[in-house]
Amino acid sequence: MKETLVKQAYEVAKQRYAEIGVDTEKVLNQLQDFHLSLHCWQADDVHGFEVQAGSMSGGIQSTGDFPGAARNIDELRSDILKAKSLIPGNHRLNLHEIYGDFKGKVVDRDEVTVEYFQSWIDWAKENNTKLDFNSSSFSHPKSGSLSLANPDKGIRDFWIEHTKRCRDIANEMGKAQDDPCIMNLWVHDGCKDVSVNHALYRNTLKASLDEIFAKPQPMMKDCIEGKVFGIGLESFTVGSHDFYTAYAAQNDKIVTIDTGHYHPTESPADKVSALLPFVKELMLHVSRPIRWDSDHVTIMDDPTQELFFEIVRAGALDRVHYGLDFFDGSINRIGAYVIGSRSAQKCMLRALLEPVQTISQLELAGEGYKVLALIEEQKAMPWQAVYDEFCVRNGVPVGADFIADIDRYVAEVTSKR
């Protein structure tokens, strides 16, 4: 019965959109090719599987203690597959280095090799999932407040070696899946209070990056991610947005736009068209900052919607990679995956359904009131009927029906942890 209603509603929506020059079948095909990179760290609150793991540090904080967090690699994989089964389309998985399959062995971060990720590569192939990767400079005895920017050569070399090895692993992942692995580099380096060595730290970070990126890795892509500040590092951030934007433009790297890493009055969406003339590609880390980099679950709020509108309006669908980056331990973690992923998809769908060419031509013709009128009218168009059809075609629950699936999984799986 529900599928019949969905089909009827979709046919009406299809006709409504056709009247304004939008082909919903084309849009559904585009949405099918929209692959999110799901972040593994939502499932266990960024703990990872290192035997020697210490307390969380480096400006990262996951709040809440909702029951059922993944405690080991098997539980985490099970949770991710459950989440993927409730999200239409096929999506990638983004791993941090601390999530290696260490099998109870103490492996320091400057010793890690692809051996500890082979089971992930095998698992990904079995489950039709492509992998992305991240180096992990936080939550380690040598993290401190400075890693790659540390004037102490011993500590700096430790993190340089770690990051080089992560690039090796990412390249092997890319070769195994015959698709480049996207590796993100973010370090928390900064100062809690007033410092006078800003230039020293930034020149040191640049030298470290130059050494790390010296080796060509054809089956991975390097992303570098800036930030305004971190917890305990409020006064100065070495890898600021200006620093990484300049480095990426000069060295042909991908800039990562993390929606929580800007000042609250800044628009991450505006960065898209500002950066694309100077860099080949962008990476997104989509979360929901509430007053600061709080990494709440992504919803269909205005900043997220504007971000996807800007990508489509800029004609940049093939130049942007899409990752999620929230970690909320205060609610059901699988529910967080599903809500955040579906919300991002809905924002992309609405952007794809906009008659961009028509509105653009009106703007260039000086028809400002018509531009505003059409943009406002789009908000009331039946986009939800198109998303429901997308869910039906992908064999996943429509609307809020996924809640019952998650409740069953809680009763059968996570409640027994």
C-alpha atoms as one frame of an Amber mdcrd trajectory, in Angstrom:
protein
   0.000   0.000   0.000   2.729   2.488   0.946   4.723   1.774  -2.215   1.606
   2.478  -4.275   1.129   5.816  -2.526   4.812   6.629  -3.005   4.555   5.853
  -6.712   1.435   7.994  -7.100   3.038  10.907  -5.263   6.193  10.556  -7.334
   4.263  10.687 -10.618   2.652  13.938  -9.514   6.046  15.332  -8.442   7.591
  14.210 -11.716   4.966  16.170 -13.633   5.321  19.241 -11.407   9.079  19.331
 -11.895   8.774  18.730 -15.638   6.705  21.918 -15.835   9.741  23.913 -14.654
  12.200  22.021 -16.849  13.556  19.492 -14.341  13.810  15.808 -15.282  13.355
  13.834 -12.053  14.562  10.585 -13.644  17.855  12.256 -14.499  18.044  13.608
 -10.954  17.431  10.154  -9.463  20.310   8.800 -11.541  22.531  11.622 -10.299
  21.538  10.900  -6.706  22.367   7.227  -7.240  25.904   8.327  -8.118  26.130
  10.496  -4.995  28.347   8.444  -2.672  28.838   9.549   0.906  31.921   8.482
   2.823  30.533   7.220   6.130  32.836   7.879   9.090  33.616   4.799  11.150
  34.124   6.816  14.352  30.416   7.504  14.919  29.968   3.850  15.917  32.337
   3.890  18.900  32.862   7.552  19.879  36.349   7.838  18.306  38.027   5.216
  20.482  39.500   2.914  17.837  41.175  -0.433  18.412  44.707   0.311  19.538
  45.799  -1.869  22.441  47.792   1.024  23.887  45.128   3.666  23.293  45.055
   6.508  25.792  42.473   9.110  26.711  40.996  11.275  23.987  42.987  14.416
  23.273  43.823  16.859  20.512  40.705  18.996  20.619  38.369  16.054  19.999
  35.401  15.385  22.240  32.516  12.939  21.918  29.754  13.480  24.447  27.189
  11.073  25.826  27.128   7.441  26.927  24.141   5.972  25.109  24.219   2.158
  25.506  25.426  -0.093  22.717  28.617   1.505  21.399  30.765  -0.831  19.302
  33.526  -2.375  21.440  35.545  -4.189  18.813  36.060  -4.432  15.081  33.335
  -7.037  14.507  30.700  -4.988  16.322  31.708  -1.844  14.477  31.465  -3.585
  11.108  28.074  -5.010  12.020  26.788  -1.566  12.989  28.085   0.024   9.798
  26.434  -2.622   7.621  23.177  -2.131   9.500  23.350   1.610   8.929  24.195
   1.140   5.249  21.169  -1.136   4.832  18.906   1.765   5.833  20.517   4.429
   3.642  19.578   4.411  -0.061  22.457   4.153  -2.524  25.905   2.669  -2.050
  28.382   4.497   0.125  32.049   4.478   1.045  33.599   3.987   4.486  36.103
   6.403   5.977  38.634   4.877   8.413  40.995   6.534  10.855  44.348   4.819
  11.337  43.455   3.960  14.954  40.826   1.531  13.608  43.347  -0.979  12.305
  42.845  -4.692  12.868  45.676  -4.974  15.393  44.512  -8.332  16.793  45.702
  -7.535  20.322  49.191  -6.521  19.220  50.815  -3.268  20.343  51.559  -1.359
  17.139  52.750   2.203  17.533  51.672   4.710  14.926  55.064   4.991  13.286
  55.045   1.209  12.760  51.651   0.725  11.131  51.505  -0.996   7.727  48.824
  -2.189   5.347  48.988  -5.585   7.062  46.746  -4.173   9.799  44.167  -3.047
   7.267  44.104  -6.085   5.000  41.018  -7.450   6.720  39.323  -4.094   6.109
  40.237  -4.286   2.434  38.841  -7.824   2.249  35.700  -6.845   4.176  35.153
  -3.860   1.891  35.360  -6.042  -1.231  32.902  -8.538   0.239  30.462  -5.755
   1.034  30.832  -3.670  -2.145  32.258  -0.758  -0.169  35.159   1.507  -1.097
  37.478   2.843   1.577  38.841   6.256   2.473  41.436   6.933   5.138  42.804
   9.395   7.713  46.050   9.720   9.634  45.516   9.973  13.420  47.653  12.488
  15.289  45.481  12.779  18.405  44.965  10.705  21.587  48.572   9.536  21.831
  51.348  10.122  24.398  53.299  12.040  21.750  50.384  14.172  20.597  50.772
  17.039  23.023  49.798  20.368  21.525  52.118  20.013  18.513  52.710  17.061
  16.190  53.884  17.824  12.640  54.672  21.392  13.705  56.656  20.340  16.761
  60.153  21.894  17.017  61.279  18.694  18.777  62.713  16.689  15.873  62.111
  13.342  17.557  58.400  13.942  18.029  58.045  15.597  14.633  59.785  12.711
  12.868  57.500  10.255  14.669  54.426  11.940  13.188  56.005  12.387   9.783
  56.704   8.658   9.652  53.167   7.913  10.821  51.664  10.052   8.076  53.926
   8.618   5.385  52.832   5.141   6.374  49.189   6.201   6.268  49.686   7.405
   2.693  51.225   4.014   1.840  48.182   2.271   3.323  45.757   4.561   1.496
  47.544   3.875  -1.782  47.255   0.117  -1.232  43.557   0.521  -0.477  43.155
   2.463  -3.699  44.908  -0.226  -5.713  42.841  -2.988  -4.146  39.526  -1.249
  -4.925  40.682   0.136  -8.294  39.571   3.585  -7.205  41.668   6.248  -5.481
  41.428   6.237  -1.707  40.807   9.750  -0.362  43.150  10.376   2.576  42.551
  13.335   4.845  45.315  14.943   6.882  44.236  16.971   9.884  46.465  17.754
  12.846  45.347  19.571  15.957  48.574  21.587  16.361  48.201  24.885  18.157
  48.614  26.817  21.397  46.286  27.203  24.364  47.570  30.675  25.253  49.572
  33.512  23.788  52.591  32.448  21.723  55.226  34.306  19.734  56.458  31.474
  17.516  53.669  31.387  14.931  56.059  31.648  12.014  58.314  28.926  13.411
  55.434  26.487  13.834  54.007  27.182  10.381  57.345  26.894   8.621  57.912
  23.629  10.489  54.503  22.309   9.432  55.186  23.251   5.820  58.521  21.410
   5.903  56.833  18.342   7.401  54.141  18.366   4.723  56.736  18.728   1.976
  58.535  15.639   3.295  55.309  13.660   3.687  54.052  14.433   0.192  57.382
  13.891  -1.561  56.547  10.290  -2.507  54.066   9.967  -5.409  51.076   7.794
  -4.516  48.991   7.357  -7.698  46.058   5.491  -6.137  45.292   7.885  -3.314
  44.398  11.557  -3.090  45.705  13.902  -0.406  43.334  16.228   1.434  44.430
  18.845   3.963  42.039  20.257   6.544  42.202  23.545   8.438  40.404  24.697
  11.554  39.702  27.874  13.504  40.627  26.416  16.913  40.482  23.303  19.050
  39.657  22.534  22.679  42.742  23.411  24.719  44.237  25.096  21.637  42.071
  28.197  21.546  44.658  30.925  20.979  46.453  29.756  17.854  45.982  27.087
  15.189  49.033  26.283  13.081  47.051  24.711  10.234  44.634  27.573   9.734
  42.401  27.856   6.681  44.696  30.431   5.100  47.702  28.169   5.605  46.139
  25.078   4.051  44.383  26.952   1.250  47.696  28.454   0.140  49.497  25.126
   0.506  46.848  23.222  -1.452  46.798  25.759  -4.291  50.581  25.709  -4.552
  50.990  21.944  -4.227  47.918  20.578  -6.044  46.214  19.145  -2.958  42.540
  18.837  -2.091  41.131  21.279   0.461  38.794  19.749   3.035  35.844  21.925
   4.007  34.704  20.765   7.452  31.453  22.557   8.208  32.324  22.787  11.905
  35.773  24.278  11.458  34.825  27.861  10.677  33.750  30.863  12.684  29.986
  30.653  13.395  29.341  33.699  11.199  31.201  32.230   8.205  29.460  30.294
   5.452  31.211  27.048   4.455  29.030  27.088   1.321  30.678  30.292   0.152
  34.073  28.554   0.243  33.107  26.267  -2.650  33.111  28.821  -5.455  35.948
  30.734  -3.783  38.284  27.728  -3.788  37.404  25.923  -7.023  39.183  28.393
  -9.341  42.438  27.518  -7.567  42.182  23.826  -6.599  41.099  20.840  -8.668
  38.899  19.170  -6.073  37.300  19.639  -2.666  36.510  17.256   0.179  33.581
  17.821   2.529  33.336  16.830   6.165  29.683  17.529   6.890  28.534  17.897
  10.467  26.406  20.340  12.474  28.269  22.832  14.634  26.231  24.383  17.422
  28.149  27.521  18.440  31.455  25.690  17.971  32.859  22.508  16.412  30.401
  20.310  18.317  29.949  17.655  15.597  26.226  17.165  16.094  24.388  14.893
  13.653  23.813  16.463  10.252  20.264  17.661   9.622  18.579  19.607   6.828
  19.499  22.985   8.274  20.144  26.077   6.177  23.980  25.880   6.189  23.970
  22.277   4.952  21.366  22.977   2.298  23.252  26.032   1.071  26.455  23.988
   0.854  24.872  21.514  -1.569  23.104  24.230  -3.522  26.451  25.928  -4.040
  28.104  22.740  -5.326  25.358  22.135  -7.889  25.106  25.777  -8.900  28.882
  25.838  -9.444  28.674  22.786 -11.714  31.113  21.012  -9.388  29.469  17.614
  -8.853  32.511  15.811 -10.270  35.003  17.909  -8.295  33.729  17.353  -4.764
  34.026  14.335  -2.458  31.423  13.938   0.257  32.247  12.743   3.761  30.390
  12.904   7.059  32.094  13.859  10.306  29.897  13.862  13.392  30.223  11.746
  16.512  27.333  11.919  18.918  27.358   9.375  21.735  24.220  10.768  23.361
  21.768   9.048  20.996  21.516   5.724  19.206  24.625   5.708  17.046  23.117
   3.808  14.117  20.198   6.200  14.169  22.729   9.022  13.992  24.311   7.477
  10.877  20.950   7.074   9.154  19.577  10.507  10.038  22.801  12.284   9.081
  23.253  10.404   5.815  19.655  10.756   4.684  19.697  14.448   5.564  22.789
  15.001   3.423  21.147  13.108   0.559  17.989  15.180   0.850  20.013  18.382
   0.721  21.744  17.143  -2.428  18.423  16.082  -3.950  16.870  19.496  -3.393
  19.904  21.098  -4.997  19.696  18.809  -8.012  15.982  19.574  -8.404  16.544
  23.306  -8.637  16.079  24.745 -12.186  19.509  26.353 -11.958  19.818  27.382
 -15.601  16.487  29.182 -15.640  17.176  31.053 -12.409  20.710  31.910 -13.510
  19.481  33.422 -16.772  16.931  35.523 -14.923  19.632  36.800 -12.605  21.887
  37.751 -15.522  18.949  39.527 -17.142  18.472  41.651 -14.037  15.163  40.007
 -13.078  15.960  39.988  -9.387  12.434  39.606  -8.048  11.858  36.573 -10.295
  15.042  34.960  -9.019  13.879  35.393  -5.432  10.382  34.225  -6.290  11.549
  31.001  -7.954  14.011  30.198  -5.180  11.242  30.609  -2.622   8.787  28.549
  -4.659  11.305  25.697  -4.797  10.996  25.292  -1.035   7.387  24.161  -1.457
   7.952  21.811  -4.397   7.305  18.083  -3.735  10.950  17.019  -3.413  10.103
  14.595  -0.584   8.045  12.491  -3.016  11.152  12.142  -5.184  13.250  11.056
  -2.182  10.629   8.500  -1.157  10.753   7.061  -4.675  14.547   6.923  -4.390
  14.209   4.882  -1.189  11.729   2.468  -2.800  14.003   1.910  -5.803  16.895
   1.145  -3.459  14.881  -1.224  -1.296  15.230   0.720   1.959  12.526   1.920
   4.368  10.536   4.979   3.343  10.151   7.925   5.681  10.527   7.138   9.378
  10.044   3.389   8.853  13.762   2.869   9.511  13.103   3.552  13.214  11.466
   0.149  13.637  14.450  -1.544  11.962  16.859   0.161  14.336  14.706  -0.757
  17.342  14.827  -4.424  16.299  18.606  -4.214  15.931  18.849  -2.718  19.419
  16.731  -5.533  20.860  18.627  -8.263  19.038  22.192  -6.893  19.004  23.305
  -3.702  20.735  21.283  -4.180  23.954  23.307  -7.345  24.623  26.684  -5.593
  24.626
